[in-house]
């Protein structure tokens, strides 16, 4: 009787091939799912890169953060009729201030602005603090900030409008609103018995 000696090996080969086919079949079935996951990951990566690029570009366009006494995002409103600081009384200055605050912040901020600048200099355009050198209605410190903004060399050469323009933009950039500036002003109290002064 003829016996095929390699039958076990052939059976083993057939079994391995069958097993390989089953494994291949499973992998093929999972391939679309894997591709879908890869596409999702790719889309998330692209979206993340796009967001980072937008943030970087926006930062470059805006430039560095502005100093507190600059007028980034400033109020550009300026009355057309100038009132020289040297010849304008406190009552008139207050009316000019009310108009400028209303245009820059809205009517709801006038009460805070009026109280703040009444406390600071009583609405006197030529007011100068002998200790700190703060000047004008808005008591700019140092006074050169206000003068440089107005393009003037002395306080009496400025107008009330120029003083108020510097003042509203100082508040806008540092505090956001006159109400916030007033609250800061009122929060300054003597420390360890020493008067640190009220300023904003």
XYZ file of N, CA, C and O in Angstrom:
800
model
N 0.854 -1.194 0.000
C 0.000 0.000 0.000
C 0.885 1.237 0.000
O 1.825 1.347 0.766
N 0.482 2.216 -0.859
C 1.304 3.430 -0.965
C 0.911 4.426 0.133
O -0.273 4.720 0.320
N 1.927 4.879 0.873
C 1.672 5.858 1.967
C 2.405 7.143 1.655
O 3.605 7.122 1.405
N 1.665 8.263 1.702
C 2.276 9.563 1.424
C 2.889 10.091 2.726
O 2.176 10.450 3.653
N 4.224 10.003 2.772
C 4.926 10.296 4.026
C 4.792 11.742 4.473
O 4.920 12.040 5.654
N 4.541 12.638 3.516
C 4.557 14.071 3.896
C 3.165 14.625 4.193
O 2.967 15.836 4.195
N 2.234 13.730 4.385
C 0.861 14.182 4.648
C 0.768 15.142 5.826
O 0.099 16.175 5.738
N 1.419 14.853 6.961
C 1.329 15.797 8.097
C 1.837 17.187 7.737
O 1.264 18.196 8.135
N 2.931 17.237 6.969
C 3.475 18.548 6.589
C 2.513 19.290 5.689
O 2.339 20.507 5.792
N 1.902 18.558 4.760
C 0.938 19.207 3.857
C -0.256 19.718 4.643
O -0.756 20.826 4.415
N -0.696 18.927 5.574
C -1.829 19.361 6.405
C -1.477 20.616 7.190
O -2.289 21.534 7.347
N -0.253 20.634 7.655
C 0.192 21.811 8.416
C 0.243 23.044 7.534
O -0.165 24.134 7.921
N 0.727 22.857 6.309
C 0.807 23.981 5.373
C -0.584 24.505 5.042
O -0.834 25.701 5.013
N -1.495 23.570 4.787
C -2.874 23.962 4.473
C -3.492 24.730 5.635
O -4.177 25.736 5.467
N -3.221 24.248 6.834
C -3.767 24.903 8.031
C -3.213 26.319 8.183
O -3.946 27.274 8.454
N -1.891 26.459 7.969
C -1.264 27.771 8.103
C -1.789 28.745 7.060
O -2.008 29.920 7.332
N -1.971 28.232 5.819
C -2.498 29.101 4.774
C -3.925 29.557 5.085
O -4.302 30.708 4.860
N -4.676 28.609 5.603
C -6.059 28.943 5.968
C -6.086 29.995 7.076
O -6.868 30.936 7.062
N -5.205 29.812 8.031
C -5.126 30.755 9.151
C -4.709 32.133 8.663
O -5.224 33.166 9.093
N -3.738 32.153 7.706
C -3.248 33.417 7.155
C -4.363 34.153 6.402
O -4.500 35.358 6.469
N -5.172 33.345 5.667
C -6.269 33.954 4.914
C -7.292 34.587 5.857
O -7.812 35.679 5.612
N -7.578 33.862 6.977
C -8.536 34.414 7.944
C -8.018 35.709 8.560
O -8.756 36.676 8.750
N -6.727 35.732 8.878
C -6.118 36.934 9.461
C -6.144 38.085 8.467
O -6.470 39.231 8.820
N -5.817 37.764 7.221
C -5.837 38.789 6.170
C -7.240 39.350 6.001
O -7.444 40.559 5.833
N -8.220 38.471 6.071
C -9.604 38.887 5.925
C -10.009 39.863 7.028
O -10.671 40.875 6.802
N -9.579 39.564 8.262
C -9.886 40.458 9.388
C -9.237 41.825 9.198
O -9.827 42.869 9.462
N -7.991 41.819 8.779
C -7.271 43.082 8.582
C -7.917 43.928 7.495
O -8.031 45.146 7.605
N -8.325 43.264 6.441
C -8.975 43.979 5.334
C -10.285 44.600 5.798
O -10.640 45.715 5.419
N -11.024 43.873 6.640
C -12.290 44.395 7.153
C -12.070 45.624 8.035
O -12.865 46.547 8.050
N -10.947 45.619 8.790
C -10.680 46.730 9.705
C -10.001 47.904 9.021
O -9.900 48.989 9.581
N -9.510 47.706 7.803
C -8.751 48.754 7.117
C -9.555 50.039 6.926
O -9.054 51.130 7.210
N -10.819 49.962 6.453
C -11.589 51.213 6.304
C -11.748 51.964 7.615
O -11.698 53.188 7.670
N -11.950 51.200 8.715
C -12.103 51.835 10.025
C -10.825 52.556 10.422
O -10.858 53.676 10.931
N -9.679 51.894 10.174
C -8.402 52.517 10.516
C -8.160 53.765 9.672
O -7.668 54.781 10.151
N -8.519 53.674 8.397
C -8.340 54.834 7.534
C -9.213 55.998 7.983
O -8.820 57.153 7.921
N -10.430 55.684 8.431
C -11.329 56.723 8.929
C -10.743 57.406 10.155
O -10.786 58.632 10.294
N -10.167 56.606 11.048
C -9.539 57.168 12.255
C -8.354 58.038 11.877
O -8.161 59.133 12.406
N -7.553 57.550 10.913
C -6.390 58.327 10.479
C -6.807 59.655 9.863
O -6.185 60.691 10.086
N -7.901 59.610 9.054
C -8.391 60.854 8.461
C -8.852 61.837 9.525
O -8.595 63.035 9.457
N -9.547 61.321 10.553
C -10.020 62.189 11.644
C -8.856 62.835 12.376
O -8.869 64.029 12.671
N -7.830 62.020 12.664
C -6.649 62.552 13.350
C -5.975 63.612 12.492
O -5.551 64.660 12.969
N -5.904 63.343 11.190
C -5.293 64.306 10.276
C -6.048 65.621 10.242
O -5.452 66.699 10.234
N -7.376 65.535 10.234
C -8.199 66.756 10.202
C -8.040 67.562 11.477
O -7.969 68.798 11.448
N -7.974 66.886 12.621
C -7.770 67.581 13.895
C -6.415 68.276 13.910
O -6.287 69.419 14.354
N -5.394 67.589 13.404
C -4.053 68.174 13.363
C -4.025 69.416 12.474
O -3.446 70.446 12.824
N -4.682 69.327 11.326
C -4.726 70.475 10.405
C -5.457 71.653 11.039
O -5.029 72.798 10.944
N -6.586 71.367 11.699
C -7.357 72.426 12.355
C -6.543 73.096 13.459
O -6.577 74.318 13.634
N -5.795 72.295 14.212
C -4.960 72.838 15.289
C -3.871 73.742 14.737
O -3.622 74.832 15.257
N -3.229 73.292 13.676
C -2.179 74.097 13.047
C -2.753 75.401 12.509
O -2.154 76.473 12.658
N -3.934 75.324 11.892
C -4.575 76.528 11.347
C -4.902 77.521 12.447
O -4.724 78.733 12.290
N -5.381 77.014 13.597
C -5.712 77.888 14.725
C -4.470 78.569 15.266
O -4.469 79.778 15.535
N -3.389 77.808 15.435
C -2.140 78.377 15.926
C -1.609 79.427 14.963
O -1.132 80.488 15.376
N -1.709 79.159 13.674
C -1.245 80.116 12.673
C -2.046 81.406 12.751
O -1.496 82.511 12.677
N -3.384 81.275 12.920
C -4.240 82.460 13.018
C -3.889 83.294 14.240
O -3.854 84.524 14.187
N -3.619 82.613 15.358
C -3.260 83.326 16.584
C -1.936 84.063 16.423
O -1.785 85.206 16.866
N -0.972 83.412 15.780
C 0.339 84.027 15.580
C 0.230 85.235 14.670
O 0.765 86.305 14.950
N -0.497 85.067 13.563
C -0.670 86.173 12.621
C -1.396 87.338 13.277
O -1.023 88.499 13.126
N -2.434 87.021 14.054
C -3.175 88.081 14.739
C -2.312 88.834 15.723
O -2.387 90.051 15.850
N -1.434 88.103 16.426
C -0.539 88.729 17.388
C 0.446 89.660 16.685
O 0.739 90.754 17.160
N 0.954 89.218 15.532
C 1.904 90.045 14.785
C 1.242 91.313 14.279
O 1.804 92.406 14.341
N 0.000 91.170 13.773
C -0.708 92.336 13.242
C -1.000 93.337 14.341
O -0.846 94.544 14.175
N -1.453 92.823 15.519
C -1.778 93.734 16.613
C -0.544 94.370 17.206
O -0.587 95.485 17.713
N 0.567 93.655 17.171
C 1.788 94.178 17.757
C 1.821 93.932 19.249
O 0.915 93.323 19.828
N 2.857 94.408 19.948
C 2.986 94.185 21.385
C 1.933 94.926 22.172
O 1.334 95.880 21.691
N 1.719 94.475 23.403
C 0.746 95.137 24.278
C 1.135 96.591 24.488
O 2.293 96.934 24.653
N 0.113 97.418 24.525
C 0.352 98.849 24.676
C 0.592 99.191 26.140
O 0.074 98.564 27.050
N 1.377 100.235 26.368
C 1.597 100.726 27.725
C 0.318 101.355 28.236
O -0.555 101.738 27.467
N 0.226 101.504 29.539
C -1.014 101.983 30.120
C -1.355 103.410 29.711
O -2.515 103.800 29.721
N -0.367 104.247 29.386
C -0.663 105.635 29.065
C -0.694 105.880 27.562
O -0.638 107.006 27.119
N -0.764 104.826 26.759
C -0.918 105.006 25.334
C -2.401 104.967 24.987
O -3.244 104.750 25.852
N -2.722 105.184 23.739
C -4.123 105.293 23.365
C -4.532 104.201 22.387
O -5.242 104.426 21.430
N -4.010 102.973 22.591
C -4.471 101.845 21.791
C -5.950 101.657 22.079
O -6.388 101.734 23.217
N -6.736 101.393 21.035
C -8.172 101.276 21.197
C -8.710 102.521 21.883
O -9.509 102.473 22.807
N -8.230 103.686 21.437
C -8.527 104.920 22.130
C -9.823 105.559 21.669
O -10.395 105.204 20.644
N -10.280 106.532 22.445
C -11.413 107.363 22.057
C -10.848 108.525 21.242
O -10.009 109.279 21.726
N -11.293 108.656 20.027
C -10.755 109.687 19.138
C -11.603 110.959 19.129
O -11.255 111.922 18.445
N -12.674 110.947 19.906
C -13.564 112.118 19.899
C -12.846 113.347 20.432
O -12.183 113.304 21.472
N -12.983 114.458 19.699
C -12.395 115.731 20.126
C -13.322 116.862 19.684
O -13.588 117.014 18.493
N -13.842 117.664 20.631
C -14.706 118.792 20.251
C -13.985 119.740 19.291
O -12.772 119.903 19.361
N -14.744 120.345 18.422
C -14.138 121.198 17.396
C -13.720 122.568 17.920
O -12.800 123.187 17.390
N -14.389 123.048 18.961
C -14.060 124.368 19.500
C -13.130 124.238 20.712
O -13.533 123.740 21.750
N -11.890 124.680 20.593
C -10.942 124.543 21.713
C -11.170 125.605 22.797
O -11.579 126.724 22.505
N -10.893 125.220 24.020
C -10.977 126.136 25.161
C -9.607 126.157 25.851
O -9.226 125.174 26.488
N -8.866 127.266 25.720
C -7.526 127.343 26.334
C -7.580 127.108 27.840
O -8.443 127.661 28.542
N -6.663 126.315 28.332
C -6.622 126.018 29.764
C -6.411 127.282 30.591
O -6.930 127.400 31.707
N -5.668 128.226 30.041
C -5.310 129.426 30.789
C -6.497 130.350 31.046
O -6.475 131.177 31.958
N -7.569 130.210 30.263
C -8.703 131.137 30.392
C -10.047 130.434 30.576
O -11.099 131.060 30.427
N -10.031 129.137 30.908
C -11.289 128.389 31.067
C -11.530 128.090 32.535
O -10.655 127.563 33.223
N -12.750 128.430 33.008
C -13.054 128.199 34.424
C -13.489 126.748 34.653
O -13.739 125.985 33.711
N -13.598 126.382 35.919
C -13.896 124.999 36.294
C -15.278 124.558 35.820
O -15.459 123.400 35.410
N -16.248 125.447 35.847
C -17.606 125.100 35.441
C -17.650 124.734 33.953
O -18.266 123.739 33.560
N -16.986 125.551 33.145
C -16.944 125.269 31.709
C -16.175 123.981 31.439
O -16.562 123.171 30.594
N -15.072 123.804 32.170
C -14.279 122.590 32.006
C -15.109 121.350 32.326
O -14.995 120.321 31.646
N -15.959 121.444 33.332
C -16.802 120.307 33.706
C -17.785 119.966 32.574
O -18.025 118.792 32.284
N -18.344 120.983 31.937
C -19.271 120.746 30.831
C -18.570 120.074 29.645
O -19.123 119.194 28.996
N -17.352 120.517 29.388
C -16.564 119.900 28.309
C -16.264 118.443 28.656
O -16.354 117.548 27.819
N -15.915 118.233 29.920
C -15.629 116.879 30.379
C -16.839 115.961 30.255
O -16.711 114.805 29.843
N -18.006 116.477 30.587
C -19.235 115.680 30.499
C -19.486 115.245 29.065
O -19.849 114.088 28.800
N -19.272 116.168 28.132
C -19.469 115.865 26.715
C -18.490 114.789 26.245
O -18.875 113.843 25.543
N -17.233 114.910 26.649
C -16.224 113.957 26.197
C -16.416 112.579 26.824
O -16.247 111.552 26.165
N -16.772 112.538 28.088
C -17.022 111.254 28.754
C -18.216 110.550 28.123
O -18.195 109.335 27.898
N -19.261 111.312 27.816
C -20.454 110.727 27.190
C -20.109 110.111 25.840
O -20.600 109.034 25.483
N -19.263 110.776 25.079
C -18.892 110.282 23.753
C -17.911 109.113 23.808
O -17.889 108.292 22.894
N -17.113 109.072 24.861
C -16.100 108.015 24.959
C -16.557 106.804 25.769
O -16.103 105.687 25.511
N -17.438 107.019 26.745
C -17.853 105.918 27.617
C -19.359 105.724 27.709
O -19.818 104.673 28.145
N -20.109 106.764 27.357
C -21.559 106.713 27.540
C -21.977 107.532 28.750
O -21.188 107.781 29.671
N -23.230 107.966 28.759
C -23.741 108.822 29.846
C -23.637 108.164 31.215
O -23.498 108.847 32.224
N -23.719 106.832 31.255
C -23.717 106.133 32.532
C -22.415 106.241 33.307
O -22.383 105.932 34.504
N -21.337 106.696 32.666
C -20.040 106.802 33.341
C -19.734 108.226 33.813
O -18.693 108.453 34.430
N -20.619 109.154 33.527
C -20.324 110.542 33.859
C -20.230 110.777 35.367
O -19.340 111.495 35.845
N -21.126 110.208 36.149
C -21.121 110.449 37.593
C -19.779 110.057 38.206
O -19.220 110.776 39.041
N -19.238 108.906 37.794
C -17.951 108.449 38.321
C -16.825 109.369 37.870
O -15.936 109.719 38.656
N -16.833 109.765 36.597
C -15.784 110.642 36.079
C -15.831 112.005 36.764
O -14.792 112.577 37.123
N -17.029 112.525 36.974
C -17.169 113.828 37.635
C -16.616 113.777 39.054
O -15.879 114.670 39.489
N -16.964 112.732 39.786
C -16.474 112.604 41.161
C -14.957 112.444 41.191
O -14.269 113.077 42.009
N -14.444 111.621 40.294
C -13.007 111.363 40.267
C -12.217 112.639 40.016
O -11.281 112.960 40.758
N -12.594 113.387 38.975
C -11.813 114.576 38.633
C -12.127 115.773 39.533
O -11.317 116.686 39.644
N -13.273 115.724 40.226
C -13.527 116.737 41.259
C -12.578 116.496 42.435
O -12.002 117.444 42.993
N -12.403 115.238 42.798
C -11.489 114.888 43.878
C -10.035 115.184 43.504
O -9.237 115.594 44.354
N -9.688 114.973 42.256
C -8.302 115.151 41.824
C -7.884 116.612 41.779
O -6.858 116.991 42.346
N -8.624 117.434 41.063
C -8.174 118.829 40.877
C -9.296 119.851 40.875
O -9.053 121.021 40.569
N -10.511 119.414 41.218
C -11.615 120.365 41.252
C -11.913 120.985 39.896
O -12.412 122.106 39.824
N -11.542 120.287 38.831
C -11.791 120.737 37.453
C -11.020 122.007 37.092
O -11.404 122.761 36.200
N -9.927 122.243 37.760
C -9.096 123.425 37.467
C -8.035 123.049 36.416
O -7.148 122.243 36.686
N -8.105 123.631 35.228
C -7.193 123.264 34.140
C -5.710 123.510 34.432
O -4.854 122.834 33.862
N -5.400 124.470 35.311
C -3.999 124.795 35.580
C -3.514 124.237 36.915
O -2.456 124.631 37.418
N -4.268 123.295 37.469
C -3.895 122.732 38.773
C -2.598 121.928 38.656
O -2.402 121.158 37.723
N -1.692 122.156 39.628
C -0.427 121.415 39.680
C -0.182 120.966 41.113
O -0.261 121.767 42.045
N 0.107 119.706 41.297
C 0.421 119.176 42.619
C 1.895 119.459 42.908
O 2.765 118.951 42.199
N 2.196 120.256 43.950
C 3.590 120.623 44.216
C 4.471 119.452 44.645
O 5.699 119.517 44.507
N 3.864 118.384 45.139
C 4.638 117.228 45.585
C 4.936 116.251 44.455
O 6.077 115.860 44.254
N 3.899 115.871 43.731
C 4.066 114.840 42.701
C 4.323 115.415 41.311
O 4.819 114.708 40.427
N 3.960 116.687 41.132
C 4.089 117.276 39.803
C 2.915 116.967 38.896
O 2.919 117.333 37.720
N 1.885 116.269 39.425
C 0.688 115.967 38.636
C 0.053 117.261 38.171
O 0.029 118.255 38.913
N -0.468 117.259 36.952
C -0.977 118.520 36.414
C -2.308 118.381 35.702
O -2.691 117.296 35.266
N -2.988 119.524 35.614
C -4.233 119.617 34.862
C -5.436 119.049 35.578
O -5.355 118.589 36.711
N -6.555 119.113 34.884
C -7.812 118.591 35.421
C -7.679 117.119 35.793
O -8.190 116.674 36.821
N -6.985 116.373 34.940
C -6.894 114.917 35.120
C -5.684 114.494 35.943
O -5.471 113.305 36.174
N -4.861 115.467 36.363
C -3.685 115.209 37.208
C -2.772 114.123 36.618
O -2.525 113.073 37.233
N -2.264 114.407 35.436
C -1.344 113.487 34.780
C -0.004 113.465 35.505
O 0.532 114.503 35.881
N 0.531 112.269 35.725
C 1.820 112.099 36.392
C 2.710 111.185 35.553
O 2.343 110.050 35.272
N 3.892 111.649 35.141
C 4.329 113.031 35.217
C 3.572 113.905 34.215
O 2.965 113.389 33.274
N 3.650 115.185 34.407
C 2.911 116.114 33.558
C 3.338 116.007 32.089
O 2.560 116.300 31.183
N 4.549 115.564 31.853
C 5.067 115.458 30.491
C 4.224 114.512 29.628
O 4.175 114.660 28.400
N 3.556 113.535 30.254
C 2.700 112.633 29.493
C 1.583 113.408 28.807
O 1.308 113.212 27.619
N 0.950 114.276 29.573
C -0.136 115.076 29.011
C 0.398 116.054 27.972
O -0.181 116.212 26.891
N 1.508 116.725 28.298
C 2.081 117.712 27.382
C 2.512 117.073 26.065
O 2.281 117.633 24.987
N 3.132 115.928 26.146
C 3.559 115.243 24.934
C 2.367 114.826 24.075
O 2.412 114.900 22.844
N 1.300 114.377 24.734
C 0.097 113.985 24.014
C -0.512 115.172 23.277
O -0.991 115.037 22.149
N -0.462 116.334 23.898
C -1.034 117.548 23.306
C -0.072 118.234 22.349
O -0.467 119.142 21.607
N 1.193 117.840 22.401
C 2.193 118.497 21.565
C 2.553 119.879 22.070
O 2.906 120.767 21.287
N 2.471 120.069 23.370
C 2.759 121.368 23.991
C 3.929 121.235 24.967
O 4.288 120.134 25.375
N 4.496 122.382 25.353
C 5.635 122.382 26.276
C 5.268 122.885 27.668
O 5.997 122.633 28.629
N 4.147 123.580 27.784
C 3.709 124.080 29.090
C 2.220 123.810 29.269
O 1.463 123.725 28.288
N 1.804 123.704 30.519
C 0.408 123.396 30.812
C -0.532 124.505 30.354
O -1.618 124.224 29.827
N -0.123 125.758 30.525
C -1.022 126.851 30.143
C -1.180 126.982 28.629
O -2.035 127.742 28.155
N -0.385 126.249 27.869
C -0.529 126.270 26.408
C -1.506 125.199 25.919
O -1.877 125.185 24.742
N -1.942 124.322 26.823
C -2.871 123.263 26.432
C -4.301 123.779 26.412
O -4.602 124.867 26.917
N -5.179 122.987 25.858
C -6.613 123.280 25.919
C -7.275 122.281 26.867
O -6.716 121.210 27.159
N -8.459 122.632 27.331
C -9.208 121.718 28.193
C -9.502 120.421 27.448
O -9.425 119.334 28.014
N -9.801 120.540 26.163
C -10.092 119.358 25.352
C -8.886 118.420 25.280
O -9.039 117.191 25.348
N -7.706 118.979 25.147
C -6.482 118.160 25.097
C -6.248 117.453 26.426
O -5.844 116.272 26.457
N -6.501 118.156 27.519
C -6.343 117.534 28.825
C -7.339 116.393 29.018
O -6.984 115.298 29.473
N -8.594 116.650 28.643
C -9.619 115.630 28.802
C -9.383 114.448 27.858
O -9.637 113.297 28.220
N -8.885 114.728 26.676
C -8.599 113.665 25.713
C -7.549 112.709 26.282
O -7.684 111.482 26.183
N -6.505 113.292 26.883
C -5.495 112.428 27.507
C -6.120 111.655 28.672
O -5.888 110.454 28.837
N -6.926 112.339 29.466
C -7.513 111.716 30.649
C -8.447 110.563 30.341
O -8.356 109.499 30.966
N -9.338 110.737 29.371
C -10.282 109.652 29.064
C -9.557 108.441 28.477
O -9.932 107.293 28.750
N -8.514 108.688 27.713
C -7.787 107.565 27.119
C -6.870 106.882 28.121
O -6.631 105.670 28.028
N -6.355 107.643 29.082
C -5.598 107.025 30.174
C -6.493 106.055 30.939
O -6.117 104.913 31.215
N -7.693 106.500 31.256
C -8.637 105.648 31.975
C -9.042 104.453 31.114
O -9.094 103.314 31.589
N -9.316 104.719 29.851
C -9.765 103.649 28.956
C -8.734 102.535 28.860
O -9.068 101.354 28.878
N -7.468 102.907 28.765
C -6.414 101.907 28.618
C -6.029 101.226 29.919
O -5.667 100.052 29.923
N -6.103 101.958 31.018
C -5.665 101.370 32.290
C -6.796 100.712 33.078
O -6.597 99.647 33.670
N -7.979 101.319 33.074
C -9.071 100.808 33.906
C -10.296 100.348 33.120
O -11.127 99.628 33.654
N -10.419 100.817 31.906
C -11.584 100.447 31.108
C -12.708 101.453 31.190
O -13.266 101.867 30.181
N -13.033 101.869 32.432
C -14.129 102.819 32.636
C -13.796 103.769 33.789
O -13.004 103.433 34.681
N -14.436 104.959 33.819
C -14.263 105.862 34.959
C -14.697 105.239 36.282
O -14.108 105.525 37.329
N -15.716 104.381 36.248
C -16.176 103.738 37.481
C -15.071 102.876 38.082
O -14.831 102.914 39.296
N -14.376 102.136 37.241
C -13.268 101.311 37.732
C -12.143 102.175 38.276
O -11.520 101.846 39.298
N -11.872 103.292 37.602
C -10.812 104.197 38.057
C -11.170 104.818 39.407
O -10.319 104.935 40.294
N -12.428 105.189 39.571
C -12.875 105.780 40.837
C -12.787 104.778 41.977
O -12.367 105.115 43.092
N -13.164 103.538 41.697
C -13.088 102.503 42.735
C -11.644 102.277 43.164
O -11.361 102.072 44.351
N -10.717 102.318 42.203
C -9.309 102.187 42.556
C -8.861 103.383 43.400
O -8.146 103.231 44.390
N -9.277 104.564 43.005
C -8.933 105.793 43.740
C -9.373 105.668 45.205
O -8.621 105.979 46.130
N -10.603 105.218 45.390
C -11.149 105.122 46.741
C -10.534 103.977 47.544
O -10.600 103.977 48.777
N -9.961 103.008 46.866
C -9.384 101.855 47.566
C -8.035 102.174 48.197
O -7.541 101.418 49.031
N -7.417 103.267 47.793
C -6.102 103.615 48.332
C -6.263 104.275 49.696
O -6.780 105.376 49.812
N -5.828 103.579 50.704
C -5.950 104.055 52.089
C -4.559 104.066 52.730
O -3.625 103.436 52.229
N -4.415 104.779 53.839
C -3.121 104.783 54.526
C -2.645 103.375 54.850
O -3.436 102.513 55.242
N -1.370 103.115 54.652
C -0.772 101.819 54.940
C 0.172 101.963 56.133
O 1.085 102.773 56.114
N -0.082 101.190 57.194
C 0.722 101.272 58.422
C 0.800 102.696 58.956
O 1.833 103.168 59.404
N -0.346 103.381 58.862
C -0.402 104.749 59.391
C 0.159 105.803 58.461
O 0.093 106.992 58.759
N 0.709 105.390 57.330
C 1.298 106.346 56.397
C 0.344 106.591 55.231
O -0.116 105.655 54.594
N 0.068 107.856 54.960
C -0.842 108.208 53.884
C -0.148 107.975 52.525
O 0.852 108.639 52.205
N -0.664 107.047 51.757
C -0.060 106.778 50.454
C -0.690 107.637 49.366
O -0.248 107.630 48.221
N -1.721 108.417 49.724
C -2.340 109.312 48.766
C -3.355 108.612 47.879
O -3.320 107.399 47.714
N -4.258 109.391 47.352
C -5.263 108.866 46.441
C -4.937 109.289 45.021
O -4.839 110.475 44.731
N -4.730 108.335 44.159
C -4.505 108.622 42.743
C -4.983 107.439 41.924
O -5.315 106.396 42.469
N -5.056 107.599 40.679
C -5.611 106.544 39.834
C -4.678 106.284 38.646
O -3.733 107.027 38.432
